[in-house]
Amino acid sequence: MRPSVGNTDVDLSQFRCFIAVVETGSFTGAARRLHVTQPTVSRAVQRLESALNARLLDRSTRHLSLTPEGRAFHADLTEAYAHLDRAISRLHSSSVLRIGFCWLLPEQFSRFVARFAREAGVDFEFVRDDTATAGLDDGRTHAALLRRVPRDRPVTALPLWQEPRVAAVARTSPLARRDHLDWAELADWPLVRNAVSGTTAPELWPPDRRPAVGAVCGNYDEWLEAVAADQGIGTVPEPAARRTSHPSVVYVPLRKAPPVQVSLALPLRGAHPLAERLAAAAGREFRRSGGSAEPGVPPHRDRTPGAKHLISGAKHSFTA
């Protein structure tokens, strides 16, 4: 927005030129400070004086000096710039990119976000939120790393990579002594289901052969305790077996199990500019690695509406 004086517009460049002339004591010094030509500075000050209908500088002596009107205007302008600096500083301090997750934030994603933030010159926070969208619904987070994207929420998702599954069973279960399990045989055992942010549901099995649900919970910690109590078995991405231990839970390799898709989700409308930049960078980063962040994990296939939009529409670089 350009300030208007009478019927004439003035802009910040004219204000900057005037302040630089006053502080350096000459048009030449101002031009040097602002990296422009001396005539550019001179014309800017003249247009400002014309717009204000006031003489700001006394050019009648060998050295420039402020007129009484110029002295008063310079004082007011300096105070206005101080208010502007404070407003910009407050806005910058509040522009923290909040990235949600439900459980088990992958190491490769944490490293990627730290590098993105450093190169883009922004601050970020990881926020655990045990909801279906990890805080996107209520604006608590700007972006979210999800292993299950709810279809009934106004979000768009960018698939990043896939993770293989392992089975989680109680140490007292006969399955705990097995070298491996087949996906199909899990249908014979009760299932512990994390209904909010989990990745395993009976619908993953054929309609005529689905496991019964032995326990339902609302977050990963509750799920782990239910498995430990032998209320049923569960499946989780393989990184969970490496990073989450429990004295009463054994992780068993799975064969022929559907992989878990990891996606970066944003609000369908009104996404935070920093979140859009993050999605653009994530698309480049993980597409470059074939969508596979772990050894042996097959590349993902983009089946999520909006993912292509996030990549093709992203015109920002890391440092944009």
mmCIF file of C-alpha atoms in Angstrom, residues 56-223:
data_model
loop_
_atom_site.group_PDB
_atom_site.id
_atom_site.type_symbol
_atom_site.label_atom_id
_atom_site.label_comp_id
_atom_site.label_asym_id
_atom_site.label_seq_id
_atom_site.Cartn_x
_atom_site.Cartn_y
_atom_site.Cartn_z
ATOM 1 C CA LEU A 56 12.405 19.751 3.317
ATOM 2 C CA LEU A 57 16.032 20.564 2.528
ATOM 3 C CA ASP A 58 17.782 23.885 2.288
ATOM 4 C CA ARG A 59 20.041 23.769 -0.768
ATOM 5 C CA SER A 60 21.078 27.416 -0.614
ATOM 6 C CA THR A 61 24.315 26.766 1.280
ATOM 7 C CA ARG A 62 27.351 24.648 0.446
ATOM 8 C CA HIS A 63 26.098 22.009 2.843
ATOM 9 C CA LEU A 64 22.606 20.598 2.898
ATOM 10 C CA SER A 65 20.534 21.418 5.932
ATOM 11 C CA LEU A 66 17.010 20.697 7.064
ATOM 12 C CA THR A 67 14.375 23.340 6.904
ATOM 13 C CA PRO A 68 12.107 23.674 9.963
ATOM 14 C CA GLU A 69 9.468 21.656 8.102
ATOM 15 C CA GLY A 70 12.084 19.099 7.110
ATOM 16 C CA ARG A 71 13.341 18.792 10.686
ATOM 17 C CA ALA A 72 9.836 18.104 12.005
ATOM 18 C CA PHE A 73 9.080 15.681 9.171
ATOM 19 C CA HIS A 74 12.363 13.817 9.692
ATOM 20 C CA ALA A 75 11.583 13.359 13.392
ATOM 21 C CA ASP A 76 8.099 12.040 12.634
ATOM 22 C CA LEU A 77 9.411 9.786 9.866
ATOM 23 C CA THR A 78 12.119 8.344 12.116
ATOM 24 C CA GLU A 79 9.516 7.504 14.752
ATOM 25 C CA ALA A 80 7.250 5.933 12.099
ATOM 26 C CA TYR A 81 10.111 3.748 10.858
ATOM 27 C CA ALA A 82 10.796 2.605 14.408
ATOM 28 C CA HIS A 83 7.146 1.490 14.687
ATOM 29 C CA LEU A 84 7.436 -0.279 11.327
ATOM 30 C CA ASP A 85 10.584 -2.124 12.425
ATOM 31 C CA ARG A 86 8.851 -3.291 15.593
ATOM 32 C CA ALA A 87 5.814 -4.480 13.610
ATOM 33 C CA ILE A 88 8.020 -6.423 11.211
ATOM 34 C CA SER A 89 9.994 -7.930 14.100
ATOM 35 C CA ARG A 90 6.785 -9.069 15.834
ATOM 36 C CA LEU A 91 5.519 -10.612 12.619
ATOM 37 C CA HIS A 92 8.818 -12.392 12.021
ATOM 38 C CA SER A 93 8.914 -13.760 15.560
ATOM 39 C CA SER A 94 5.403 -15.180 15.143
ATOM 40 C CA SER A 95 6.230 -16.805 11.794
ATOM 41 C CA VAL A 96 7.322 -20.120 13.258
ATOM 42 C CA LEU A 97 6.564 -23.145 11.104
ATOM 43 C CA ARG A 98 4.727 -25.660 13.303
ATOM 44 C CA ILE A 99 4.956 -29.226 11.990
ATOM 45 C CA GLY A 100 2.654 -31.795 13.529
ATOM 46 C CA PHE A 101 3.061 -35.525 13.951
ATOM 47 C CA CYS A 102 1.083 -38.198 15.790
ATOM 48 C CA TRP A 103 3.915 -40.537 16.731
ATOM 49 C CA LEU A 104 7.376 -41.647 15.623
ATOM 50 C CA LEU A 105 8.823 -38.700 13.724
ATOM 51 C CA PRO A 106 11.267 -40.218 11.189
ATOM 52 C CA GLU A 107 14.927 -39.244 11.551
ATOM 53 C CA GLN A 108 15.335 -38.451 7.856
ATOM 54 C CA PHE A 109 12.399 -36.045 7.978
ATOM 55 C CA SER A 110 13.712 -34.297 11.097
ATOM 56 C CA ARG A 111 17.071 -33.770 9.396
ATOM 57 C CA PHE A 112 15.383 -32.517 6.238
ATOM 58 C CA VAL A 113 13.257 -29.979 8.157
ATOM 59 C CA ALA A 114 16.283 -28.712 10.092
ATOM 60 C CA ARG A 115 18.189 -28.189 6.857
ATOM 61 C CA PHE A 116 15.203 -26.534 5.178
ATOM 62 C CA ALA A 117 14.747 -24.137 8.101
ATOM 63 C CA ARG A 118 18.429 -23.262 8.204
ATOM 64 C CA GLU A 119 18.686 -22.589 4.463
ATOM 65 C CA ALA A 120 15.363 -20.759 4.282
ATOM 66 C CA GLY A 121 16.147 -18.682 7.384
ATOM 67 C CA VAL A 122 12.970 -19.636 9.276
ATOM 68 C CA ASP A 123 12.201 -21.099 12.689
ATOM 69 C CA PHE A 124 10.255 -24.300 13.231
ATOM 70 C CA GLU A 125 8.696 -26.427 15.956
ATOM 71 C CA PHE A 126 7.691 -30.090 16.019
ATOM 72 C CA VAL A 127 4.306 -30.528 17.688
ATOM 73 C CA ARG A 128 2.954 -33.919 18.740
ATOM 74 C CA ASP A 129 -0.805 -33.942 18.349
ATOM 75 C CA ASP A 130 -2.718 -37.211 18.727
ATOM 76 C CA THR A 131 -5.489 -36.339 16.284
ATOM 77 C CA ALA A 132 -6.255 -37.609 12.791
ATOM 78 C CA THR A 133 -4.587 -34.588 11.152
ATOM 79 C CA ALA A 134 -1.939 -33.891 13.815
ATOM 80 C CA GLY A 135 -3.280 -30.407 14.532
ATOM 81 C CA LEU A 136 -4.152 -29.223 11.014
ATOM 82 C CA ASP A 137 -7.894 -29.150 11.739
ATOM 83 C CA ASP A 138 -7.724 -26.464 14.417
ATOM 84 C CA GLY A 139 -4.716 -24.568 13.085
ATOM 85 C CA ARG A 140 -2.411 -25.758 15.840
ATOM 86 C CA THR A 141 0.021 -26.903 13.139
ATOM 87 C CA HIS A 142 0.794 -25.613 9.641
ATOM 88 C CA ALA A 143 1.883 -28.942 8.145
ATOM 89 C CA ALA A 144 1.740 -32.520 9.380
ATOM 90 C CA LEU A 145 3.583 -35.743 8.721
ATOM 91 C CA LEU A 146 0.889 -38.422 8.522
ATOM 92 C CA ARG A 147 0.920 -42.170 7.998
ATOM 93 C CA ARG A 148 -2.806 -42.177 7.332
ATOM 94 C CA VAL A 149 -4.494 -39.278 5.579
ATOM 95 C CA PRO A 150 -8.184 -39.018 6.569
ATOM 96 C CA ARG A 151 -10.451 -38.792 3.563
ATOM 97 C CA ASP A 152 -13.117 -36.770 5.335
ATOM 98 C CA ARG A 153 -10.905 -33.811 6.274
ATOM 99 C CA PRO A 154 -10.056 -30.719 4.172
ATOM 100 C CA VAL A 155 -6.388 -31.562 3.696
ATOM 101 C CA THR A 156 -4.170 -32.293 0.722
ATOM 102 C CA ALA A 157 -1.246 -34.675 0.992
ATOM 103 C CA LEU A 158 2.078 -35.149 -0.722
ATOM 104 C CA PRO A 159 3.291 -38.794 -0.597
ATOM 105 C CA LEU A 160 6.944 -38.932 0.449
ATOM 106 C CA TRP A 161 7.966 -42.556 0.959
ATOM 107 C CA GLN A 162 6.737 -45.955 2.120
ATOM 108 C CA GLU A 163 7.706 -47.981 5.178
ATOM 109 C CA PRO A 164 7.516 -51.779 5.523
ATOM 110 C CA ARG A 165 5.425 -53.223 8.340
ATOM 111 C CA VAL A 166 6.364 -55.538 11.180
ATOM 112 C CA ALA A 167 4.055 -57.342 13.578
ATOM 113 C CA ALA A 168 3.955 -56.430 17.255
ATOM 114 C CA VAL A 169 2.961 -59.187 19.669
ATOM 115 C CA ALA A 170 3.019 -59.740 23.402
ATOM 116 C CA ARG A 171 6.121 -61.529 24.638
ATOM 117 C CA THR A 172 3.834 -64.192 26.124
ATOM 118 C CA SER A 173 2.179 -64.875 22.756
ATOM 119 C CA PRO A 174 3.175 -68.022 20.817
ATOM 120 C CA LEU A 175 3.755 -65.708 17.836
ATOM 121 C CA ALA A 176 6.671 -64.094 19.663
ATOM 122 C CA ARG A 177 8.776 -67.218 18.996
ATOM 123 C CA ARG A 178 8.261 -67.084 15.232
ATOM 124 C CA ASP A 179 11.013 -66.006 12.819
ATOM 125 C CA HIS A 180 8.451 -64.293 10.617
ATOM 126 C CA LEU A 181 4.710 -64.052 10.034
ATOM 127 C CA ASP A 182 2.626 -63.847 6.868
ATOM 128 C CA TRP A 183 0.165 -61.000 6.526
ATOM 129 C CA ALA A 184 -2.718 -63.344 5.768
ATOM 130 C CA GLU A 185 -2.352 -65.372 8.967
ATOM 131 C CA LEU A 186 -2.740 -62.258 11.146
ATOM 132 C CA ALA A 187 -6.452 -62.434 10.350
ATOM 133 C CA ASP A 188 -6.661 -65.373 12.783
ATOM 134 C CA TRP A 189 -5.722 -63.177 15.751
ATOM 135 C CA PRO A 190 -7.471 -60.278 17.505
ATOM 136 C CA LEU A 191 -6.233 -56.886 16.385
ATOM 137 C CA VAL A 192 -5.268 -53.910 18.561
ATOM 138 C CA ARG A 193 -6.351 -50.851 16.624
ATOM 139 C CA ASN A 194 -5.286 -47.232 17.047
ATOM 140 C CA ALA A 195 -8.463 -45.720 15.626
ATOM 141 C CA VAL A 196 -7.159 -42.128 15.561
ATOM 142 C CA SER A 197 -3.674 -42.190 14.060
ATOM 143 C CA GLY A 198 -2.914 -45.859 13.449
ATOM 144 C CA THR A 199 -2.201 -47.479 10.105
ATOM 145 C CA THR A 200 -3.803 -50.893 10.580
ATOM 146 C CA ALA A 201 -7.514 -51.675 10.320
ATOM 147 C CA PRO A 202 -9.495 -54.833 9.477
ATOM 148 C CA GLU A 203 -10.335 -53.323 6.078
ATOM 149 C CA LEU A 204 -6.762 -54.042 4.931
ATOM 150 C CA TRP A 205 -7.650 -57.743 4.743
ATOM 151 C CA PRO A 206 -10.095 -59.321 2.246
ATOM 152 C CA PRO A 207 -13.781 -58.948 3.241
ATOM 153 C CA ASP A 208 -14.179 -62.670 3.820
ATOM 154 C CA ARG A 209 -11.102 -62.940 6.041
ATOM 155 C CA ARG A 210 -10.672 -60.039 8.417
ATOM 156 C CA PRO A 211 -9.388 -60.074 12.001
ATOM 157 C CA ALA A 212 -11.624 -59.291 14.927
ATOM 158 C CA VAL A 213 -10.787 -56.181 16.927
ATOM 159 C CA GLY A 214 -9.541 -57.060 20.388
ATOM 160 C CA ALA A 215 -8.945 -53.519 21.644
ATOM 161 C CA VAL A 216 -9.388 -49.962 20.372
ATOM 162 C CA CYS A 217 -7.236 -47.044 21.515
ATOM 163 C CA GLY A 218 -6.556 -43.429 20.577
ATOM 164 C CA ASN A 219 -2.783 -43.039 20.397
ATOM 165 C CA TYR A 220 0.445 -44.935 19.930
ATOM 166 C CA ASP A 221 1.327 -45.234 23.615
ATOM 167 C CA GLU A 222 -2.058 -46.757 24.442
ATOM 168 C CA TRP A 223 -1.684 -49.102 21.462
#
